[in-house]
Short mmCIF file of C-alpha atoms in Angstrom, two decimals:
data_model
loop_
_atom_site.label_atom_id
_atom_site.label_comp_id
_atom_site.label_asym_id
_atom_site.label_seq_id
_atom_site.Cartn_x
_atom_site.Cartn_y
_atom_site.Cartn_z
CA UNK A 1 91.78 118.59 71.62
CA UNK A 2 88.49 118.08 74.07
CA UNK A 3 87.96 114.94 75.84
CA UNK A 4 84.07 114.49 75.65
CA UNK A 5 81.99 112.02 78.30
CA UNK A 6 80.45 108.81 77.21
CA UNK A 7 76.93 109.89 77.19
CA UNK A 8 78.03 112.61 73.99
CA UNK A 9 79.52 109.89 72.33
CA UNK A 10 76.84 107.37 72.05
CA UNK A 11 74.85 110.63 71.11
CA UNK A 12 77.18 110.63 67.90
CA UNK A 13 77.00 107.09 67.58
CA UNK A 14 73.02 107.60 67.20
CA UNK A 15 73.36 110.17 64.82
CA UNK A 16 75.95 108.31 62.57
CA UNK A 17 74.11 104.82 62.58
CA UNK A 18 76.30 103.15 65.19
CA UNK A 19 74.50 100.65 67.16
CA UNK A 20 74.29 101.29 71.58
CA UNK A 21 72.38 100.37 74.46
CA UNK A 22 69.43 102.56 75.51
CA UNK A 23 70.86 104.99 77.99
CA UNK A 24 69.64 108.07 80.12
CA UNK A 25 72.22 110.46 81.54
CA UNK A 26 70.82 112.04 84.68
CA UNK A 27 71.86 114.30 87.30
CA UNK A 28 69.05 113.67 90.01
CA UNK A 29 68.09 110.72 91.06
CA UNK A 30 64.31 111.57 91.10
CA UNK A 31 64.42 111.94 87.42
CA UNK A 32 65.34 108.55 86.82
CA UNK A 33 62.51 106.81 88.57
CA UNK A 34 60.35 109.69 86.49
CA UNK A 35 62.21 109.03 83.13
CA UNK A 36 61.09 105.09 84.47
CA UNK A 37 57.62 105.77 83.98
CA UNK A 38 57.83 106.51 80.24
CA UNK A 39 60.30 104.51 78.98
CA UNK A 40 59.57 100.86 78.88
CA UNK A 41 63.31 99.61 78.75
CA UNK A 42 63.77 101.05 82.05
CA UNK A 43 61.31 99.34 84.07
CA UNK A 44 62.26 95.80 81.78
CA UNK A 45 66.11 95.61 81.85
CA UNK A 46 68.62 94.74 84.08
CA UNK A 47 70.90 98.28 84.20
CA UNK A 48 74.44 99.43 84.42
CA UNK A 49 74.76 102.90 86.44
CA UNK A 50 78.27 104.31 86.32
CA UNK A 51 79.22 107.58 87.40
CA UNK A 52 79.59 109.82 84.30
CA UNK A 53 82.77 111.90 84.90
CA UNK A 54 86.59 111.71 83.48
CA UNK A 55 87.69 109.34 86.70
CA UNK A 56 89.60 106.42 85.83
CA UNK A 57 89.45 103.37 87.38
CA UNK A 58 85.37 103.52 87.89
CA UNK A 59 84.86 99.91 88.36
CA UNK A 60 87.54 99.42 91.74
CA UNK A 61 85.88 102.69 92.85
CA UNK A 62 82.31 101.37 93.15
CA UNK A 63 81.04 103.61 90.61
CA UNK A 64 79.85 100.95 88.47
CA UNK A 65 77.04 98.56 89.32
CA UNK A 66 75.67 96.14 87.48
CA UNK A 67 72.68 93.75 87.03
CA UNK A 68 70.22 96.39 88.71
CA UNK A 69 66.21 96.72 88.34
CA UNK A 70 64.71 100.55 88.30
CA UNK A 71 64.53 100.77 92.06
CA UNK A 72 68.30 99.48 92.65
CA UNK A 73 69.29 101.58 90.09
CA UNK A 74 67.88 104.93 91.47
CA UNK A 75 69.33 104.05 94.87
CA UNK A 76 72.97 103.37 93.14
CA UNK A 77 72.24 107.32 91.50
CA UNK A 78 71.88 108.46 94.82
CA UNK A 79 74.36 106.82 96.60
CA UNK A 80 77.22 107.67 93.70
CA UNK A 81 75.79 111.72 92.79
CA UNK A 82 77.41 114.53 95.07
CA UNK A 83 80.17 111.47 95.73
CA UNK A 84 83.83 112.97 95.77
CA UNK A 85 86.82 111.24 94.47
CA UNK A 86 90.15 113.13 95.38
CA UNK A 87 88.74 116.82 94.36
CA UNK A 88 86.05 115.50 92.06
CA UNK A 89 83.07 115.76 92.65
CA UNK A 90 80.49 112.87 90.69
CA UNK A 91 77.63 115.44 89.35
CA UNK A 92 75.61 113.21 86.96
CA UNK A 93 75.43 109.41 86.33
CA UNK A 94 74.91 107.32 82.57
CA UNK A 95 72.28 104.56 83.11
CA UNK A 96 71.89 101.88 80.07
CA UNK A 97 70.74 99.04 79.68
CA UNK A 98 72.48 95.76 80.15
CA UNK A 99 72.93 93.71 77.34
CA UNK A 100 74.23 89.93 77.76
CA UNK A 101 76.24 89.13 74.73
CA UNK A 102 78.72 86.53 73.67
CA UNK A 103 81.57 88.16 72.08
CA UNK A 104 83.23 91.45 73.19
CA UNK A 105 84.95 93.51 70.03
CA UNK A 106 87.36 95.98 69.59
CA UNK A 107 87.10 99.30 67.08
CA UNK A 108 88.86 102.78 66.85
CA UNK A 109 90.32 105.23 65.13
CA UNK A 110 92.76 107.97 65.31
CA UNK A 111 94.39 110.84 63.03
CA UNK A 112 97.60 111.09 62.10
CA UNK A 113 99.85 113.54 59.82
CA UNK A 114 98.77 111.45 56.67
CA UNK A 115 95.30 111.28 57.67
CA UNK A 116 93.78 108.54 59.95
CA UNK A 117 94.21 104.82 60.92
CA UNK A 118 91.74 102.04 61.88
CA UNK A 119 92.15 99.36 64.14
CA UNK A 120 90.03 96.00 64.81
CA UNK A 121 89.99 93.12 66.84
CA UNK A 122 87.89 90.09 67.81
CA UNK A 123 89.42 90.10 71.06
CA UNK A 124 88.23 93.23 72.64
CA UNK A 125 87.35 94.44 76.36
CA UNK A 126 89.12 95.02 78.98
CA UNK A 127 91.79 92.50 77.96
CA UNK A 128 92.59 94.17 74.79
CA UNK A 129 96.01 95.10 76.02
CA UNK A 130 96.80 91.16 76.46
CA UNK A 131 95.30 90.44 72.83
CA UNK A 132 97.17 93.60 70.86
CA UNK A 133 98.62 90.83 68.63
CA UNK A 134 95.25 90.25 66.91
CA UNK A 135 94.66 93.61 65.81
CA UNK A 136 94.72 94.75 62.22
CA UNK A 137 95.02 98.11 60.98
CA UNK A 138 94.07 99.75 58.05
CA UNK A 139 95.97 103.33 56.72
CA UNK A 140 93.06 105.93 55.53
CA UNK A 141 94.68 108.54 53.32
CA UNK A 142 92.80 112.71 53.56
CA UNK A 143 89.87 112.54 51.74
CA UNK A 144 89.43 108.98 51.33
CA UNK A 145 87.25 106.44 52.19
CA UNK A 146 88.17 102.89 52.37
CA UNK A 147 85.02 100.28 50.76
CA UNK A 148 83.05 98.09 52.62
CA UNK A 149 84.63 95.27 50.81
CA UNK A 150 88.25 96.24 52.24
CA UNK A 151 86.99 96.80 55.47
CA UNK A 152 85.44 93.44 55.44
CA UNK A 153 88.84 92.02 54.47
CA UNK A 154 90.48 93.83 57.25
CA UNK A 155 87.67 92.03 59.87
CA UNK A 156 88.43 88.74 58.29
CA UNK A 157 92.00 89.66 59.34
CA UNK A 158 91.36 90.44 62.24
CA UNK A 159 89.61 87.29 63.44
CA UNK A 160 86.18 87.85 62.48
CA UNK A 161 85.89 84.47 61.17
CA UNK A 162 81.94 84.28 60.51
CA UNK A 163 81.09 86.24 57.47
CA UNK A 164 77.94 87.70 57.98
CA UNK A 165 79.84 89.40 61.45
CA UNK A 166 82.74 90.20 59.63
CA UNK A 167 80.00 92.23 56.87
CA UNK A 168 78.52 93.74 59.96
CA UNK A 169 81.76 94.69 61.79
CA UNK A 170 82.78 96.27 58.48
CA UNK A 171 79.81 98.64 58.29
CA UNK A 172 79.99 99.69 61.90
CA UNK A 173 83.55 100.56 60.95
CA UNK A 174 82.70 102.55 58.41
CA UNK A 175 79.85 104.62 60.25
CA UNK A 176 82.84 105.26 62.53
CA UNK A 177 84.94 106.81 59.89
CA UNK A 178 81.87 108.58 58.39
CA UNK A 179 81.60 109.99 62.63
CA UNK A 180 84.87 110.76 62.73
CA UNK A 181 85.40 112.57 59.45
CA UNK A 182 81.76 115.00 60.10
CA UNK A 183 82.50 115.31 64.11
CA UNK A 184 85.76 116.81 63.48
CA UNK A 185 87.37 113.92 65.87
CA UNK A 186 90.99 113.41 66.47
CA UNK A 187 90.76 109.71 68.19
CA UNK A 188 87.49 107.61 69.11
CA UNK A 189 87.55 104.32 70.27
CA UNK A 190 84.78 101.91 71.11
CA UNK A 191 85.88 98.88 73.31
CA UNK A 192 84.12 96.59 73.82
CA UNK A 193 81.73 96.63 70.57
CA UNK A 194 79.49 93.54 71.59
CA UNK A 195 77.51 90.67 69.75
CA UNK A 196 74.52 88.93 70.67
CA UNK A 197 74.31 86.13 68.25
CA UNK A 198 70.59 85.42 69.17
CA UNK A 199 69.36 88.16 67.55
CA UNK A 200 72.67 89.13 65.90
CA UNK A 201 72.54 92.67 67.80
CA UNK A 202 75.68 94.72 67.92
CA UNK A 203 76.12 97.78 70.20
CA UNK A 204 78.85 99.69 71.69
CA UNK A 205 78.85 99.50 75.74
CA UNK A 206 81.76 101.99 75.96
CA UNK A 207 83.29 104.86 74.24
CA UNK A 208 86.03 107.52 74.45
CA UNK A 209 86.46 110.09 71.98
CA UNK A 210 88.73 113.05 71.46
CA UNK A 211 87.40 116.39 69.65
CA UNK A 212 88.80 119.31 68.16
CA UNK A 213 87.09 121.57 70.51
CA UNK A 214 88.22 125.24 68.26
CA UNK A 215 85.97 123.24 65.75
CA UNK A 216 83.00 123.96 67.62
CA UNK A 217 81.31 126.42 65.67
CA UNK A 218 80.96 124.14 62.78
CA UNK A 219 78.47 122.38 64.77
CA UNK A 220 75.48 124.09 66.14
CA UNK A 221 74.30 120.72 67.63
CA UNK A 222 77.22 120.64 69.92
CA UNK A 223 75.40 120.80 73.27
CA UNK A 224 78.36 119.46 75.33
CA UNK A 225 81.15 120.91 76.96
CA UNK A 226 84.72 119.09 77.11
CA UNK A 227 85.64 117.30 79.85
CA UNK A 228 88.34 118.46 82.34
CA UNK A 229 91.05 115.95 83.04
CA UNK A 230 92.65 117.90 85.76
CA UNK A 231 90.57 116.21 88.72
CA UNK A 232 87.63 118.34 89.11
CA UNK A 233 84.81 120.32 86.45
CA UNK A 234 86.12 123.52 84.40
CA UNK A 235 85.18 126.79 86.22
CA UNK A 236 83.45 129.80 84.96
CA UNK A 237 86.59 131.77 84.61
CA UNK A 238 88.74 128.75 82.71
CA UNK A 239 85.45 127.94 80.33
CA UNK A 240 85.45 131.77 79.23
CA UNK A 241 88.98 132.22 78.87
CA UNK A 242 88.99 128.35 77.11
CA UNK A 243 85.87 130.35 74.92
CA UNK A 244 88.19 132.95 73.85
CA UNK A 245 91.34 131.29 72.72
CA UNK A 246 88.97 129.33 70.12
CA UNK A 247 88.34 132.53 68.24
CA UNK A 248 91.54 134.14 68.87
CA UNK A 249 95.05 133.76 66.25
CA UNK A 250 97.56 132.99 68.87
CA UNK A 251 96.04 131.39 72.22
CA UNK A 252 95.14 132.34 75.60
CA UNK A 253 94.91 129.93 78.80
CA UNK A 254 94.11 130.00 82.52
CA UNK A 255 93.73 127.13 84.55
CA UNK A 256 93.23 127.87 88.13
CA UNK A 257 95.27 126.94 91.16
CA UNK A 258 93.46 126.83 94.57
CA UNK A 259 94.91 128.30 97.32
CA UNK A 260 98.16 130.11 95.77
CA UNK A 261 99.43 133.28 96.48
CA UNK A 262 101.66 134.39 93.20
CA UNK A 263 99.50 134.84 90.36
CA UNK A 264 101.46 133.94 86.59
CA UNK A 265 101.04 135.90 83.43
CA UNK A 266 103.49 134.57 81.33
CA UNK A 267 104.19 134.58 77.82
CA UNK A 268 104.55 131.15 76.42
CA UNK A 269 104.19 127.78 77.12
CA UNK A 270 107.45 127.48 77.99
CA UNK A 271 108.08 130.16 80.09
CA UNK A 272 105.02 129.72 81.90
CA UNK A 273 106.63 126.30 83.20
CA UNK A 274 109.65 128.10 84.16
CA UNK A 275 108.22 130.65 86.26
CA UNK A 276 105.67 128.43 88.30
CA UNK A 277 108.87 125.64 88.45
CA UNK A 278 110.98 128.62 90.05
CA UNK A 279 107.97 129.94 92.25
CA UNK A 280 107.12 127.02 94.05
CA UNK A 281 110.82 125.90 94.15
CA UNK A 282 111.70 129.10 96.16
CA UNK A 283 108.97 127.96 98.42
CA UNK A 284 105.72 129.68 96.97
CA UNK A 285 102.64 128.61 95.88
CA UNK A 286 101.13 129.35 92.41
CA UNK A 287 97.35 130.38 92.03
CA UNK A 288 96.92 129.48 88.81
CA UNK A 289 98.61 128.62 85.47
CA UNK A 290 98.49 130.91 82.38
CA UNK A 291 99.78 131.99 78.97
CA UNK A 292 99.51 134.07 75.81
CA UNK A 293 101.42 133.37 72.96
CA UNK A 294 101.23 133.65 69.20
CA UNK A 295 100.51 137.35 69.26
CA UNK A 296 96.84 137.32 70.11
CA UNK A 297 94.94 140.40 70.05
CA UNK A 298 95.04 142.69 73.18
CA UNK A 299 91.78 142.75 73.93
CA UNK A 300 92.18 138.63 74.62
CA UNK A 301 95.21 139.23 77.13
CA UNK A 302 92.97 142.36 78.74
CA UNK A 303 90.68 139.64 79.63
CA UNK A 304 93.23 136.96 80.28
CA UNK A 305 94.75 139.77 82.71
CA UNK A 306 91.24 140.65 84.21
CA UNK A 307 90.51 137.03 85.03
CA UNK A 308 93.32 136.20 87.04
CA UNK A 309 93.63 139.78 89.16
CA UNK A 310 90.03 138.68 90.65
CA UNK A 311 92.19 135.34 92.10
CA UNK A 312 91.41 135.20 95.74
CA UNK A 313 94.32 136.25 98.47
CA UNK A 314 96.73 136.62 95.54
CA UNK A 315 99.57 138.55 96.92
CA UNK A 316 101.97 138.79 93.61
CA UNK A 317 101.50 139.11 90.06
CA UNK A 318 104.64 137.47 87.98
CA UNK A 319 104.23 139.37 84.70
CA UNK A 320 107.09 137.61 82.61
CA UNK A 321 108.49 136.06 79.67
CA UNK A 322 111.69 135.43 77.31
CA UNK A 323 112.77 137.45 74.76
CA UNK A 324 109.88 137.34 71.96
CA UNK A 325 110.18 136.55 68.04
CA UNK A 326 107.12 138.06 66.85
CA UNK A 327 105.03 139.11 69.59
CA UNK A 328 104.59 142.45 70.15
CA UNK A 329 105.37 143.39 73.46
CA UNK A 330 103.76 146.77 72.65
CA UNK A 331 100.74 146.00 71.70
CA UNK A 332 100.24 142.38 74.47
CA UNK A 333 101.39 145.38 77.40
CA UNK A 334 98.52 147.29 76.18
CA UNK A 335 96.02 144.49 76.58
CA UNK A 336 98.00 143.68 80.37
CA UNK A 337 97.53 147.75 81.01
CA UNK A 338 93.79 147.83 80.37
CA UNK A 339 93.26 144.57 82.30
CA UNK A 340 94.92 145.81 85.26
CA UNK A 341 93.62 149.69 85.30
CA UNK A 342 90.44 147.69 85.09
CA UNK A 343 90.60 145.63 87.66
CA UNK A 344 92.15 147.99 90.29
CA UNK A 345 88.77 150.45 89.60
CA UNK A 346 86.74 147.07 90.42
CA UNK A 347 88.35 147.16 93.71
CA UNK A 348 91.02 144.18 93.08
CA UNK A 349 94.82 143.98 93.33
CA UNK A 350 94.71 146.09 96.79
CA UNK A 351 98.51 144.92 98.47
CA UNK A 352 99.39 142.79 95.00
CA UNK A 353 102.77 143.93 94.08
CA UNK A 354 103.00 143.61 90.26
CA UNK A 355 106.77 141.96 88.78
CA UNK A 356 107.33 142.61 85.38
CA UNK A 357 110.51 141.16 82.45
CA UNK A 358 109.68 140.78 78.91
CA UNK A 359 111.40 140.98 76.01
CA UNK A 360 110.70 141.61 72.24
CA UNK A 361 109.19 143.36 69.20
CA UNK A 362 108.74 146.92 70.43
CA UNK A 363 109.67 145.94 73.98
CA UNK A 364 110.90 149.72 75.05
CA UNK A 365 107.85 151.19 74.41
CA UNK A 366 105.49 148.15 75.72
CA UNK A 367 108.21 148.55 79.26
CA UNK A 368 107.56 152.40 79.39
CA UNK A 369 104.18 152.37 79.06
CA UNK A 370 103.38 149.86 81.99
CA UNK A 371 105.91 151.66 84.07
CA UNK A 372 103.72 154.30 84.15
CA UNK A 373 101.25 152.15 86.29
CA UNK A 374 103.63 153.53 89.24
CA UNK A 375 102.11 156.92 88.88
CA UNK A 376 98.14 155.46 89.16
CA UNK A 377 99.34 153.81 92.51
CA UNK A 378 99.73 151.04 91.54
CA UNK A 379 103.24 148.49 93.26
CA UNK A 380 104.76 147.99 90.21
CA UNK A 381 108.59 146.64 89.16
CA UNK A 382 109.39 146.79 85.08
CA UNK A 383 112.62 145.23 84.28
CA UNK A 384 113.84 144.56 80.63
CA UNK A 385 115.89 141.29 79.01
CA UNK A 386 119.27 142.31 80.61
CA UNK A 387 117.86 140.33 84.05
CA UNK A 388 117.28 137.13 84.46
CA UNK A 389 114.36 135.48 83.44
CA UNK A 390 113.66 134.45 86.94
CA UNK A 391 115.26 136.74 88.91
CA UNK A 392 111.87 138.75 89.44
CA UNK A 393 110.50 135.61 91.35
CA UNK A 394 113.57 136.02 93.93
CA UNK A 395 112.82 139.93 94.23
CA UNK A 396 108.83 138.56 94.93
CA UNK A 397 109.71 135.46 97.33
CA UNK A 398 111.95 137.63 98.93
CA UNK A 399 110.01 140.88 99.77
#
């Protein structure tokens, strides 16, 4: 599942017929007042600028400002861009216009092992939580659409007491489902979907959607990337490892940990929690979190291996994992190998002691073969299942 930003969700909104605000994402300030001078809406509305990252709480932060002209809205760009919250850093803001409307709506939908449900409400924004009594739901089996006629129902349920809205509500819904079902979404939820009877214009002023990101190449017009919800943008290393497990059977993950000094390649989820639990509670500090599972192919774990020996200051490599099902510890050691032989010719992993336990499928040989690391120099320690899972972290802390 990917996260995606606001701005890439009204984008989908466009494309699937769902009514939003103008908008302009931007990551210099200069090119709004430039985008000003050709777009009309910009110069004539009053504007919301709000800092387009995944930080909660935008609004108590001062990264939303309302009510502005061009100029104020330019100087709010400025002000919020290069701005750092905790270890984020605010690289790009959304600027729309404002709309004044009367009602505030509530619309989403999410999967779920039988396929998908809908949810609505007349009572929407940011007191939706208060009003969860008045929303109505509607169960959308796979490969089925519900009619405009039920979804209209399901508004009139849901408090939409005027018909004509209720009609209009209904087909919004179902542009959502139609979005959903082509985008390859797992959640999306638009809150608040606003009305302004005057004119009888609808838009969505918010949005958060979740995507199958392994999806991807379904969808050449995917110019996005997902959104990292660990306090600070993806880097280089975790995008191309992140680019590998989505063609890969079995998986492949890195996220990096600034600072550390023992460096994890563990096998499984699981086991990767173990060893950075028992790391930093013998008083050291992890550099980054990783994994391969699933059996994926070696040359995915030679790269997996490669990316985290060029970790800065890294002083320890924890190669371990529990005993294995199905994944060959043969053929996974033979990706690790390569990875390492590769990275010590690229002039990495000088003074990084190496501590290996695995076990598995093939396990002797897969042990054998990267004990022979010892006699290409490098400071190596194989041990099989008969230790300890953790008792290689102890040899490392205590060396």
């Amino acid at each position: 599942m990917a996260k995606i930003l606001e701005g890439s969700a009204m984008k989908f909104f466009n494309k699937w017929g769902i009514p939003v605000p103008n908008y302009v994402v931007v990551m210099d300030p200069n090119r709004l007042a430039q985008l000003g001078e050709a777009n009309k809406w910009l110069r004539e509305s009053k504007l919301v600028v709000k800092a387009h990252e995944a930080i909660g709480g935008r609004f108590k932060l001062g990264l939303v400002k309302l009510g502005l002209n061009l100029e104020e809205a330019v100087e709010a760009s400025r002000e919020m861009i290069g701005r750092k919250i905790g270890t984020a850093e605010i690289r790009q803001v959304i600027v729309a216009e404002m709309l004044d409307h009367d009602e505030e709506y509530y619309v989403s939908i999410a999967g779920n092992p039988d396929g998908a449900e809908l949810l609505l409400s007349s009572k929407g924004g940011v007191d939706i939580e208060d009003n969860w009594d008045t929303v109505q739901r509607i169960h959308i089996p796979i490969d089925e659409t519900p009619s405009l006629e039920a979804l209209t129902d399901l508004a009139t349920k849901a408090g939409f007491g005027d018909q004509e809205i209720a009609e209009r509500v209904a087909k919004i819904a179902s542009r959502l489902i139609l979005c959903y079902d082509n985008e390859d979404a797992q959640s999306i939820e638009i809150n608040p979907l606003v009305i302004r009877k005057s004119d009888m214009r609808f838009a969505a002023l918010d949005a958060v959607m979740n995507v199958d990101w392994d999806a991807r190449f379904r969808h050449p017009d995917w110019d996005f990337k997902p959104v990292s919800e660990i306090g600070r943008p993806f880097t280089e290393a975790e995008q191309q490892i992140m680019d590998i497990d989505s063609r890969i059977k079995g998986s492949v993950k890195f996220v990096e940990v600034p600072g550390g000094e023992v460096a994890l390649l563990t096998a499984g989820g699981g086991a990767s929690v173990f060893y950075a639990d028992a790391v930093v509670a013998r008083g050291g500090s992890i550099a980054n979190y990783a994994e391969y599972s699933g059996a994926p192919p070696d040359w995915a774990v030679e790269a997996l291996t490669e990316t985290l020996c060029q970790l800065p200051n890294i002083k320890h490599i924890i190669v371990g994992g529990a005993i294995a099902n199905f994944t060959d510890v043969k053929a996974t050691f033979g990706g690790i190998i390569n990875g390492l032989r590769e990275s010590k010719a690229n002039g990495y992993l000088d003074g990084v002691k190496i501590w290996v336990r695995r076990g598995g499928p093939n396990e002797s040989e897969g042990l054998a073969a990267i004990s022979k690391l010892k006699d290409e120099g490098f400071d190596i320690h194989v041990y099989d299942r008969n230790i300890p899972m953790t008792d290689i972290v102890d040899m490392a802390m205590n060396v």
